[in-house]
CSV table of C-alpha atoms and ligand atoms in Angstrom, one decimal:
chain,number,residue,atom,x,y,z
A,108,MET,CA,168.0,8.1,214.6
A,109,GLN,CA,171.3,7.2,212.8
A,110,ASP,CA,174.2,5.7,214.7
A,111,LYS,CA,176.9,8.3,215.1
A,112,ARG,CA,179.6,5.7,215.6
A,113,PRO,CA,182.1,6.0,212.6
A,114,MET,CA,181.9,3.1,210.2
A,115,LYS,CA,184.8,0.7,210.4
A,116,PHE,CA,186.5,-1.1,207.6
A,117,ILE,CA,189.0,-3.8,206.9
A,118,THR,CA,190.7,-4.8,203.6
A,119,PHE,CA,192.0,-8.0,202.3
A,120,THR,CA,194.5,-8.1,199.4
A,121,TRP,CA,195.8,-10.8,197.1
A,122,GLY,CA,198.3,-10.6,194.3
A,123,CYS,CA,201.2,-8.4,193.5
A,124,GLN,CA,202.7,-5.2,195.0
A,125,MET,CA,200.6,-3.1,192.7
A,126,ASN,CA,197.6,-4.6,194.3
A,127,ASP,CA,199.0,-4.0,197.7
A,128,HIS,CA,199.6,-0.5,196.8
A,129,ASP,CA,196.1,-0.1,195.5
A,130,SER,CA,194.9,-1.2,198.9
A,131,GLU,CA,197.0,1.5,200.6
A,132,VAL,CA,195.3,4.0,198.4
A,133,ILE,CA,191.8,2.5,199.2
A,134,ARG,CA,192.6,2.7,202.9
A,135,ALA,CA,193.6,6.4,202.7
A,136,LEU,CA,190.6,7.4,200.7
A,137,LEU,CA,188.1,5.6,203.0
A,138,GLU,CA,189.9,7.2,206.0
A,139,GLN,CA,189.4,10.6,204.3
A,140,ARG,CA,185.8,10.0,204.2
A,141,GLY,CA,185.8,9.3,207.9
A,142,LEU,CA,185.8,5.6,208.0
A,143,VAL,CA,188.0,4.0,210.6
A,144,TRP,CA,190.3,1.1,209.8
A,145,THR,CA,190.2,-2.0,211.9
A,146,GLU,CA,192.1,-5.3,211.9
A,147,ASP,CA,189.2,-7.2,213.4
A,148,ILE,CA,186.7,-8.4,210.8
A,149,GLU,CA,184.0,-8.9,213.6
A,150,GLU,CA,183.8,-5.3,214.1
A,151,ALA,CA,184.1,-4.2,210.5
A,152,ASP,CA,181.0,-2.4,208.8
A,153,VAL,CA,182.7,-2.6,205.4
A,154,ILE,CA,184.8,-5.4,204.2
A,155,VAL,CA,186.9,-4.8,201.1
A,156,LEU,CA,188.5,-7.6,199.0
A,157,ASN,CA,191.1,-6.7,196.5
A,158,THR,CA,191.6,-9.7,194.4
A,159,CYS,CA,194.0,-11.3,191.9
A,160,SER,CA,193.4,-13.7,189.1
A,161,VAL,CA,197.0,-14.3,187.7
A,162,ARG,CA,196.7,-18.0,188.5
A,163,LYS,CA,193.7,-20.3,189.2
A,164,SER,CA,195.1,-20.9,192.6
A,165,ALA,CA,194.9,-17.2,193.4
A,166,GLU,CA,191.3,-17.2,192.5
A,167,GLN,CA,190.5,-20.1,194.4
A,168,LYS,CA,191.8,-18.6,197.6
A,169,VAL,CA,189.5,-15.6,197.1
A,170,MET,CA,186.6,-17.8,196.4
A,171,SER,CA,187.0,-19.9,199.6
A,172,PHE,CA,187.2,-16.6,201.5
A,173,LEU,CA,184.1,-15.4,199.9
A,174,GLY,CA,182.4,-18.6,200.9
A,175,LYS,CA,183.3,-18.0,204.6
A,176,LEU,CA,182.0,-14.3,204.2
A,177,LYS,CA,178.6,-15.7,203.2
A,178,HIS,CA,178.1,-17.0,206.7
A,179,LEU,CA,179.2,-13.7,208.1
A,180,LYS,CA,176.8,-11.9,206.0
A,181,GLU,CA,174.1,-14.1,207.0
A,182,SER,CA,174.5,-13.3,210.6
A,183,ARG,CA,175.2,-9.6,210.1
A,184,PRO,CA,173.3,-8.5,206.9
A,185,ASP,CA,174.2,-4.8,207.3
A,186,VAL,CA,177.9,-5.5,206.7
A,187,VAL,CA,178.8,-4.0,203.2
A,188,VAL,CA,181.0,-6.5,201.2
A,189,ALA,CA,182.9,-4.8,198.3
A,190,VAL,CA,184.9,-7.1,196.0
A,191,GLY,CA,187.4,-5.5,193.5
A,192,GLY,CA,190.6,-5.9,191.7
A,193,CYS,CA,191.7,-8.1,188.8
A,194,MET,CA,189.2,-10.9,189.3
A,195,THR,CA,186.2,-8.8,188.8
A,196,GLN,CA,187.2,-7.9,185.2
A,197,ASN,CA,186.3,-11.4,184.0
A,198,GLN,CA,182.7,-11.5,182.9
A,199,GLU,CA,182.0,-14.9,184.2
A,200,ILE,CA,183.3,-14.1,187.8
A,201,SER,CA,181.7,-10.7,187.8
A,202,ASP,CA,178.4,-12.3,186.9
A,203,GLN,CA,178.9,-14.9,189.7
A,204,LEU,CA,179.6,-12.2,192.2
A,205,ARG,CA,176.6,-10.3,191.0
A,206,LYS,CA,174.3,-13.2,191.6
A,207,SER,CA,175.9,-14.4,194.8
A,208,GLY,CA,173.6,-12.3,197.1
A,209,HIS,CA,176.2,-11.3,199.6
A,210,VAL,CA,178.4,-9.1,197.5
A,211,ASN,CA,177.1,-5.4,197.5
A,212,ILE,CA,179.8,-3.6,195.6
A,213,ILE,CA,181.8,-4.9,192.5
A,214,PHE,CA,184.7,-2.5,191.5
A,215,GLY,CA,187.3,-3.1,188.8
A,216,ALA,CA,191.1,-2.9,188.9
A,217,ARG,CA,190.8,0.6,187.4
A,218,SER,CA,188.0,2.0,189.5
A,219,PHE,CA,189.6,1.1,193.0
A,220,HIS,CA,190.0,5.0,193.7
A,221,ARG,CA,186.2,5.4,193.3
A,222,LEU,CA,185.4,3.0,196.1
A,223,PRO,CA,184.2,5.8,198.5
A,224,SER,CA,181.7,7.0,196.2
A,225,LEU,CA,180.5,3.5,195.4
A,226,ILE,CA,180.0,2.9,199.0
A,227,SER,CA,177.9,6.1,199.4
A,228,SER,CA,175.9,5.1,196.4
A,229,TYR,CA,175.2,1.7,197.9
A,230,GLU,CA,174.3,3.2,201.2
A,231,ARG,CA,171.9,5.7,199.4
A,232,THR,CA,170.0,3.1,197.4
A,233,GLY,CA,170.6,-0.2,199.0
A,234,ASN,CA,171.2,-1.7,195.5
A,235,GLN,CA,174.1,-3.6,194.4
A,236,VAL,CA,176.7,-1.3,192.8
A,237,VAL,CA,178.9,-2.5,189.8
A,238,GLU,CA,181.7,-0.4,188.4
A,239,THR,CA,184.2,-2.3,186.3
A,240,ASP,CA,184.7,0.1,183.5
A,241,LEU,CA,188.3,-0.7,182.1
A,242,GLU,CA,188.2,2.2,179.7
A,243,GLU,CA,188.3,4.5,182.6
A,244,GLN,CA,191.6,6.6,182.6
A,245,PRO,CA,193.4,6.0,185.9
A,246,PRO,CA,194.3,9.3,187.7
A,247,SER,CA,197.5,10.8,186.4
A,248,GLY,CA,198.4,12.5,189.5
A,249,ALA,CA,199.4,11.0,192.9
A,250,LEU,CA,196.5,9.4,195.0
A,251,PRO,CA,196.7,9.6,198.8
A,252,ALA,CA,198.0,6.4,200.3
A,253,HIS,CA,198.0,5.0,203.9
A,254,ARG,CA,201.2,2.9,203.6
A,255,ASP,CA,201.5,-0.4,205.6
A,256,SER,CA,205.3,0.1,206.1
A,257,ARG,CA,206.8,3.1,207.7
A,258,ILE,CA,210.0,2.6,206.1
A,259,LYS,CA,209.4,1.5,202.4
A,260,ALA,CA,207.0,3.3,200.2
A,261,TYR,CA,205.6,1.9,196.9
A,262,VAL,CA,204.9,4.4,194.2
A,263,THR,CA,202.9,3.4,191.1
A,264,ILE,CA,204.5,5.0,188.0
A,265,MET,CA,202.2,3.3,185.4
A,266,TYR,CA,198.9,1.5,185.3
A,267,GLY,CA,197.8,-1.5,183.0
A,268,CYS,CA,199.9,-3.5,180.6
A,269,ASP,CA,200.1,-3.7,176.8
A,270,ASN,CA,202.2,-6.7,176.3
A,271,PHE,CA,199.6,-9.4,176.1
A,272,CYS,CA,202.0,-12.2,176.9
A,273,SER,CA,199.8,-15.1,175.7
A,274,TYR,CA,199.4,-16.8,179.2
A,275,CYS,CA,198.6,-13.6,181.2
A,276,VAL,CA,195.3,-12.0,182.4
A,277,VAL,CA,197.0,-8.8,183.5
A,278,PRO,CA,196.2,-6.8,180.2
A,279,TYR,CA,192.6,-7.8,180.4
A,280,ALA,CA,192.3,-7.2,184.2
A,281,ARG,CA,194.1,-3.9,184.3
A,282,GLY,CA,193.4,-2.4,180.9
A,283,ARG,CA,195.8,-0.4,178.6
A,284,GLU,CA,199.1,1.0,179.8
A,285,ARG,CA,199.2,4.5,181.0
A,286,SER,CA,202.2,6.3,182.6
A,287,ARG,CA,202.0,9.0,185.2
A,288,GLY,CA,203.8,12.2,184.7
A,289,SER,CA,207.4,12.2,185.9
A,290,ALA,CA,206.9,15.6,187.7
A,291,SER,CA,204.0,14.1,189.7
A,292,VAL,CA,206.1,11.0,190.5
A,293,LEU,CA,208.9,13.3,191.8
A,294,ALA,CA,206.7,15.4,193.7
A,295,GLU,CA,205.3,12.2,195.4
A,296,ALA,CA,208.8,10.9,196.1
A,297,ARG,CA,209.7,14.2,197.8
A,298,ARG,CA,206.6,14.2,199.9
A,299,ILE,CA,207.4,10.6,200.9
A,300,ALA,CA,211.0,11.6,201.8
A,301,ASP,CA,209.6,14.5,203.9
A,302,LEU,CA,207.5,11.9,205.8
A,303,GLY,CA,210.7,10.2,206.7
A,304,TYR,CA,210.8,7.2,204.3
A,305,THR,CA,214.2,6.4,202.9
A,306,GLU,CA,213.3,3.7,200.5
A,307,ILE,CA,211.1,4.0,197.5
A,308,GLN,CA,209.9,1.2,195.2
A,309,LEU,CA,208.7,2.2,191.7
A,310,LEU,CA,205.9,-0.1,190.4
A,311,GLY,CA,204.5,-0.9,187.0
A,312,GLN,CA,203.9,-4.2,185.1
A,313,ASN,CA,206.6,-3.2,182.7
A,314,VAL,CA,208.5,-0.1,184.0
A,315,ASN,CA,210.8,-0.2,181.0
A,316,SER,CA,207.9,0.9,178.7
A,317,TYR,CA,207.4,3.9,180.9
A,318,ARG,CA,206.5,6.9,178.7
A,319,ASP,CA,206.4,10.2,180.4
A,320,PRO,CA,203.3,11.9,179.1
A,321,GLU,CA,205.0,15.3,179.7
A,322,GLY,CA,207.9,13.9,177.5
A,323,LYS,CA,210.5,15.0,180.0
A,324,ARG,CA,212.1,11.8,181.2
A,325,SER,CA,212.9,8.2,180.1
A,326,PHE,CA,212.4,5.5,182.6
A,327,ALA,CA,216.1,5.5,183.4
A,328,GLU,CA,216.1,9.3,183.9
A,329,LEU,CA,213.1,9.1,186.2
A,330,LEU,CA,214.9,6.4,188.1
A,331,ALA,CA,218.0,8.5,188.6
A,332,ALA,CA,215.8,11.6,189.4
A,333,VAL,CA,214.0,9.7,192.2
A,334,GLY,CA,217.3,8.5,193.5
A,335,GLU,CA,218.6,12.0,193.8
A,336,VAL,CA,215.6,13.2,195.9
A,337,ALA,CA,217.0,14.4,199.3
A,338,GLY,CA,216.6,11.9,202.0
A,339,ILE,CA,216.0,8.9,199.8
A,340,ARG,CA,218.6,6.3,200.2
A,341,ARG,CA,217.3,3.3,198.4
A,342,VAL,CA,215.3,3.1,195.1
A,343,ARG,CA,214.0,-0.2,193.8
A,344,PHE,CA,211.8,-0.9,190.7
A,345,MET,CA,209.7,-3.7,189.2
A,346,THR,CA,209.0,-5.2,186.9
A,347,SER,CA,211.5,-5.0,184.0
A,348,HIS,CA,210.4,-6.5,180.8
A,349,PRO,CA,213.5,-7.9,179.1
A,350,ARG,CA,212.3,-6.8,175.6
A,351,ASP,CA,212.4,-3.1,176.7
A,352,PHE,CA,215.3,-3.2,179.2
A,353,THR,CA,218.0,-0.7,178.2
A,354,ARG,CA,221.5,-0.2,178.9
A,355,GLU,CA,220.7,3.2,180.3
A,356,ILE,CA,219.1,1.5,183.3
A,357,VAL,CA,222.4,-0.3,184.0
A,358,GLN,CA,224.3,3.1,183.7
A,359,ALA,CA,221.9,4.9,185.9
A,360,ILE,CA,222.6,2.2,188.6
A,361,ASP,CA,226.2,2.7,188.1
A,362,ALA,CA,225.9,6.5,188.4
A,363,VAL,CA,223.4,7.0,191.1
A,364,PRO,CA,224.4,5.5,194.5
A,365,THR,CA,221.0,5.3,195.8
A,366,LEU,CA,219.7,2.9,193.2
A,367,CYS,CA,219.8,-0.5,194.6
A,368,ASP,CA,222.1,-3.3,193.4
A,369,HIS,CA,219.2,-5.4,192.1
A,370,VAL,CA,217.2,-6.0,188.9
A,371,HIS,CA,214.1,-8.3,188.6
A,372,LEU,CA,214.2,-9.4,185.1
A,373,PRO,CA,211.7,-12.2,184.5
A,374,VAL,CA,212.6,-14.6,181.8
A,375,GLN,CA,209.6,-17.0,182.0
A,376,SER,CA,211.5,-19.6,179.9
A,377,GLY,CA,214.9,-20.4,178.6
A,378,SER,CA,213.6,-21.8,175.3
A,379,SER,CA,213.3,-19.4,172.4
A,380,ARG,CA,210.6,-21.5,171.0
A,381,ILE,CA,208.5,-21.3,174.1
A,382,LEU,CA,209.3,-17.6,174.4
A,383,GLN,CA,207.8,-17.0,171.0
A,384,LEU,CA,204.7,-19.0,172.0
A,385,MET,CA,204.4,-16.8,175.1
A,386,ASN,CA,204.7,-13.7,172.9
A,387,ARG,CA,207.4,-12.3,175.0
A,388,GLY,CA,209.1,-10.5,172.2
A,389,TYR,CA,212.7,-11.7,172.9
A,390,THR,CA,214.8,-14.8,172.3
A,391,ARG,CA,217.1,-16.6,174.8
A,392,GLU,CA,220.0,-14.8,173.2
A,393,ASP,CA,218.3,-11.3,173.5
A,394,TYR,CA,217.8,-12.2,177.2
A,395,LEU,CA,221.4,-13.2,177.8
A,396,GLU,CA,222.6,-10.0,176.1
A,397,ARG,CA,220.6,-8.0,178.7
A,398,VAL,CA,222.1,-10.2,181.4
A,399,SER,CA,225.6,-9.5,180.1
A,400,TRP,CA,225.0,-5.7,180.4
A,401,ILE,CA,223.9,-6.2,184.1
A,402,LYS,CA,226.9,-8.4,184.8
A,403,ALA,CA,229.3,-5.9,183.3
A,404,ALA,CA,228.1,-3.1,185.6
A,405,ARG,CA,230.7,-1.6,188.0
A,406,ARG,CA,228.3,-2.5,190.9
A,407,PRO,CA,227.5,-6.0,191.9
A,408,ILE,CA,223.9,-6.1,190.7
A,409,ALA,CA,221.8,-9.0,191.9
A,410,LEU,CA,219.5,-10.6,189.5
A,411,SER,CA,216.1,-12.3,190.1
A,412,THR,CA,213.6,-13.7,187.8
A,413,ASP,CA,210.2,-15.4,187.3
A,414,ILE,CA,209.8,-18.8,185.5
A,415,ILE,CA,206.8,-20.6,184.3
A,416,VAL,CA,207.1,-24.3,183.9
A,417,GLY,CA,204.7,-26.5,181.8
A,418,PHE,CA,203.6,-23.8,179.4
A,419,PRO,CA,201.5,-25.6,176.6
A,420,GLY,CA,203.8,-27.7,174.5
A,421,GLU,CA,206.9,-27.4,176.7
A,422,THR,CA,209.0,-30.4,176.0
A,423,PRO,CA,211.7,-31.9,178.2
A,424,SER,CA,214.2,-30.3,176.0
A,425,ASP,CA,212.6,-26.9,176.3
A,426,PHE,CA,212.6,-27.3,180.1
A,427,ASN,CA,216.2,-28.4,179.8
A,428,ALA,CA,216.9,-25.1,178.0
A,429,THR,CA,215.5,-23.3,181.1
A,430,MET,CA,217.8,-25.2,183.4
A,431,GLU,CA,220.7,-24.5,181.2
A,432,LEU,CA,219.9,-20.7,181.4
A,433,LEU,CA,219.6,-20.9,185.2
A,434,ALA,CA,223.2,-22.5,185.3
A,435,GLN,CA,224.5,-19.7,183.0
A,436,VAL,CA,222.9,-16.7,184.8
A,437,GLU,CA,223.2,-17.9,188.4
A,438,TYR,CA,220.2,-15.9,189.7
A,439,ASP,CA,220.2,-14.4,193.2
A,440,SER,CA,216.6,-15.4,193.5
A,441,LEU,CA,213.8,-17.0,191.5
A,442,PHE,CA,210.0,-17.3,191.7
A,443,GLY,CA,208.8,-20.4,189.8
A,444,TYR,CA,205.2,-21.0,188.9
A,445,LYS,CA,203.3,-23.9,187.3
A,446,TYR,CA,201.5,-22.8,184.2
A,447,SER,CA,197.9,-22.0,184.9
A,448,SER,CA,195.5,-21.7,181.9
A,449,ARG,CA,193.6,-18.4,182.2
A,450,PRO,CA,190.2,-17.7,180.5
A,451,ASP,CA,190.4,-15.5,177.5
A,452,THR,CA,194.1,-15.6,177.0
A,453,PRO,CA,195.5,-16.8,173.7
A,454,ALA,CA,197.4,-19.6,175.5
A,455,SER,CA,194.1,-20.9,176.8
A,456,THR,CA,193.2,-22.0,173.3
A,457,MET,CA,196.3,-24.2,173.2
A,458,ALA,CA,196.2,-27.6,174.8
A,459,ASP,CA,197.4,-27.6,178.3
A,460,SER,CA,199.7,-30.5,177.4
A,461,VAL,CA,201.9,-30.9,180.4
A,462,SER,CA,200.3,-32.9,183.2
A,463,GLU,CA,199.9,-31.4,186.6
A,464,SER,CA,202.2,-34.1,188.0
A,465,GLU,CA,204.8,-33.3,185.5
A,466,LYS,CA,204.5,-29.5,186.1
A,467,ALA,CA,205.0,-30.2,189.8
A,468,ALA,CA,208.0,-32.4,189.0
A,469,ARG,CA,209.7,-29.7,186.8
A,470,LEU,CA,209.0,-27.0,189.4
A,471,GLN,CA,210.7,-29.1,192.0
A,472,VAL,CA,213.7,-29.7,189.8
A,473,LEU,CA,213.9,-26.0,189.1
A,474,LEU,CA,213.6,-24.9,192.7
A,475,ASP,CA,216.3,-27.6,193.9
A,476,ARG,CA,218.7,-26.3,191.4
A,477,GLN,CA,218.0,-22.7,192.4
A,478,ARG,CA,218.5,-23.4,196.0
A,479,GLU,CA,222.0,-25.0,195.2
A,480,SER,CA,222.9,-22.1,193.0
A,481,GLN,CA,221.8,-19.6,195.8
A,482,ARG,CA,223.8,-21.6,198.4
A,483,ILE,CA,226.9,-21.0,196.2
A,484,SER,CA,226.2,-17.3,195.3
A,485,TYR,CA,225.3,-16.4,198.8
A,486,SER,CA,228.3,-18.0,200.2
A,487,LYS,CA,230.5,-15.6,198.1
A,488,GLN,CA,229.3,-12.8,200.4
A,489,LEU,CA,231.0,-14.4,203.4
A,490,GLY,CA,233.3,-11.9,205.2
A,491,GLN,CA,232.0,-8.8,203.2
A,492,ILE,CA,230.6,-5.8,205.0
A,493,LEU,CA,227.2,-4.8,203.7
A,494,GLU,CA,225.0,-1.9,204.3
A,495,VAL,CA,221.7,-3.3,205.8
A,496,MET,CA,218.4,-1.4,206.2
A,497,VAL,CA,216.8,-2.6,209.5
A,498,GLU,CA,213.3,-3.9,209.1
A,499,GLY,CA,212.5,-5.3,212.6
A,500,VAL,CA,213.8,-7.8,215.2
A,501,ASN,CA,213.3,-11.4,215.7
A,502,PRO,CA,213.0,-11.6,219.6
A,503,ALA,CA,213.0,-15.4,219.7
A,504,ARG,CA,216.4,-15.5,218.2
A,505,GLU,CA,217.7,-12.1,219.5
A,506,GLN,CA,218.4,-11.1,216.0
A,507,ILE,CA,217.8,-7.8,214.0
A,508,ILE,CA,216.2,-8.5,210.6
A,509,GLY,CA,217.2,-6.3,207.5
A,510,ARG,CA,217.9,-6.3,204.0
A,511,SER,CA,221.1,-5.6,201.8
A,512,SER,CA,221.0,-3.4,198.7
A,513,GLN,CA,220.8,-6.6,196.7
A,514,ASN,CA,217.6,-7.3,198.5
A,515,LYS,CA,219.0,-10.3,200.4
A,516,PRO,CA,217.6,-10.8,203.9
A,517,VAL,CA,220.3,-10.3,206.6
A,518,ASN,CA,219.8,-11.6,210.2
A,519,PHE,CA,222.4,-10.0,212.4
A,520,THR,CA,223.4,-9.2,216.0
A,521,CYS,CA,224.4,-5.8,217.4
A,522,ALA,CA,226.6,-5.2,220.4
A,523,GLN,CA,225.0,-1.8,221.1
A,524,PRO,CA,222.7,-1.7,224.1
A,525,ILE,CA,219.9,0.0,222.1
A,526,THR,CA,218.2,-1.9,219.4
A,527,PRO,CA,218.4,-0.1,216.1
A,528,ALA,CA,215.1,1.3,214.9
A,529,PRO,CA,213.4,0.0,211.8
A,530,GLY,CA,214.6,2.0,208.8
A,531,SER,CA,218.0,2.6,210.2
A,532,TYR,CA,221.1,1.7,208.3
A,533,LEU,CA,224.0,-0.3,209.6
A,534,GLN,CA,227.2,-1.8,208.3
A,535,VAL,CA,227.0,-5.5,208.9
A,536,LYS,CA,229.9,-8.1,208.6
A,537,ILE,CA,228.7,-11.3,207.1
A,538,THR,CA,229.8,-14.2,209.2
A,539,ALA,CA,227.5,-17.0,207.9
A,540,THR,CA,225.5,-17.7,204.7
A,541,HIS,CA,222.4,-19.8,203.9
A,542,PRO,CA,220.6,-20.4,200.5
A,543,ASN,CA,218.0,-17.7,201.4
A,544,SER,CA,219.7,-15.4,203.9
A,545,LEU,CA,222.8,-14.1,205.2
A,546,ALA,CA,223.9,-13.7,208.9
A,547,GLY,CA,226.3,-11.4,210.6
A,548,GLU,CA,227.2,-8.8,213.1
A,549,ALA,CA,227.0,-5.0,213.1
A,550,VAL,CA,230.3,-3.4,212.9
B,1243,LIG,N1,204.5,-7.9,184.6
B,1243,LIG,C1,205.3,-8.8,185.2
B,1243,LIG,C2,204.8,-9.9,186.1
B,1243,LIG,C3,203.3,-10.0,186.3
B,1243,LIG,S1,202.7,-11.5,186.9
B,1243,LIG,C4,206.3,-9.5,184.1
B,1243,LIG,O1,205.9,-9.3,183.0
B,1243,LIG,O2,207.2,-10.1,184.5
B,1243,LIG,C5,203.9,-12.2,187.8
B,1243,LIG,C6,204.4,-13.6,187.3
B,1243,LIG,O3,203.3,-14.4,187.3
B,1243,LIG,C7,204.9,-13.5,185.9
B,1243,LIG,O4,206.2,-13.1,185.8
B,1243,LIG,C8,204.7,-15.0,185.5
B,1243,LIG,O5,206.0,-15.7,185.8
B,1243,LIG,C9,203.6,-15.5,186.4
B,1243,LIG,N2,202.5,-15.8,185.7
B,1243,LIG,C10,201.7,-14.9,184.9
B,1243,LIG,N3,200.5,-15.5,184.4
B,1243,LIG,C11,200.7,-16.8,184.7
B,1243,LIG,C12,199.9,-18.0,184.4
B,1243,LIG,N4,198.9,-17.9,183.6
B,1243,LIG,N5,200.4,-19.2,184.9
B,1243,LIG,C13,201.5,-19.3,185.7
B,1243,LIG,N6,202.2,-18.2,186.0
B,1243,LIG,C14,201.9,-17.0,185.6
B,1244,LIG,FE1,201.5,-10.2,182.1
B,1244,LIG,FE2,203.4,-10.0,180.2
B,1244,LIG,FE3,202.1,-7.9,181.1
B,1244,LIG,FE4,203.8,-9.0,182.7
B,1244,LIG,S1,204.3,-8.0,180.7
B,1244,LIG,S2,201.8,-8.4,183.2
B,1244,LIG,S3,203.5,-11.2,182.3
B,1244,LIG,S4,201.2,-9.5,179.9
B,1245,LIG,FE1,197.3,-10.5,190.4
B,1245,LIG,FE2,196.3,-8.4,189.2
B,1245,LIG,FE3,198.8,-8.2,190.3
B,1245,LIG,S1,196.1,-10.5,188.5
B,1245,LIG,S2,199.4,-10.3,190.1
B,1245,LIG,S3,196.8,-8.6,191.3
B,1245,LIG,S4,198.0,-7.3,188.3
């Protein structure tokens, strides 16, 4: 007789917010099928890995995790192991997973929503199931999601990427760009607001190339419309590609109070020569022009960026151009990465000419410079009163943790006897500043 105990599952996720959100969808879909979520791998009947291949280091983390799973699978052969996401779209890795003997289901970055039926199919046949078709159209409507956060909600507005930056696996891993209809996005935003969420983050690899299949709204118009949904107090979006970034986005932020004072605008390099080799489609000057639009806004819009150091052929003078750009723009935050050669990308055919130690040295110089810049820019907020959304408490330090509209972490104290609930908004006077956070007291 069959065991009637419901099957339990656990998910592990690597990579970007889009992957995090895909896992939230996977969770909801499996729950709809009667599976029960667990945080304890020991009691899980199904183990789902949602992987990332953006850099070699990301893949290595997944591979070492899979190594540990091999032992678990030996002691509990009935456990179903499903591996999906960006890594599985690479033929070599997919072949390796197929042959590994302890992976039962392989699903691609575009078939994550089909996992429940893939699990059923595996259970029916006992044979390994592989579904990594990138041609598959992603669903145009909203998918159910069991969100990790009770206060901030991710909403995917487009799938895939058509930019083919020469270093990047994402277009190969996620397939062609496809936008969701704006009416469906707005309906989802309304449902989310009805559930009590006040912050929405719109997601896409290049939200600026959003094309409403219904032809109703541009990205800036969609952004504004989400910001006008009753109950929504904060809207964020990422990622913006500088080539497609428009003035209308800045105008929307100026016009709609709920749009946050923050734009993430990855530059990748400050050298036009390297930008061209990267196939980014803009020059240093084009980028700086976008920045000038943002800086000319009526609202104090914070800027963050991503930078790759040690791209093939990056000379000390190219790197210096990046450092000069940093000095000019004064970013509020920055994510720096050492170039990692990715199979099948055009850059992988160029000589990976900058040594690992030189990449590490450049990254350190970059991050040190950024820390100094943030020390100065954060200190400008001393004495200001900012609206902060409460995220939680730090009991050890008896502080409340939250974020400003500019996405800066704010740690503060509150004289009220009742601790404010996560998701509430308070006015906080900034009394101290650090390179990565602000501190203050609720007023
Ligand atoms: N779509 C987004 C970012 C996707 S990946 C964009 O275009 O900005 C996030 C970041 O990882 C990129 O901005 C880039 O800085 C970094 N990245 C991507 N591929 C990389 C590689 N091969 N080596 C090192 N960093 C990489
Ligand atoms: Fe990768 Fe470029 Fe697409 Fe971003 S825009 S996901 S960096 S190819
Ligand atoms: Fe990684 Fe795929 Fe995101 S490669 S960064 S999980 S799109």
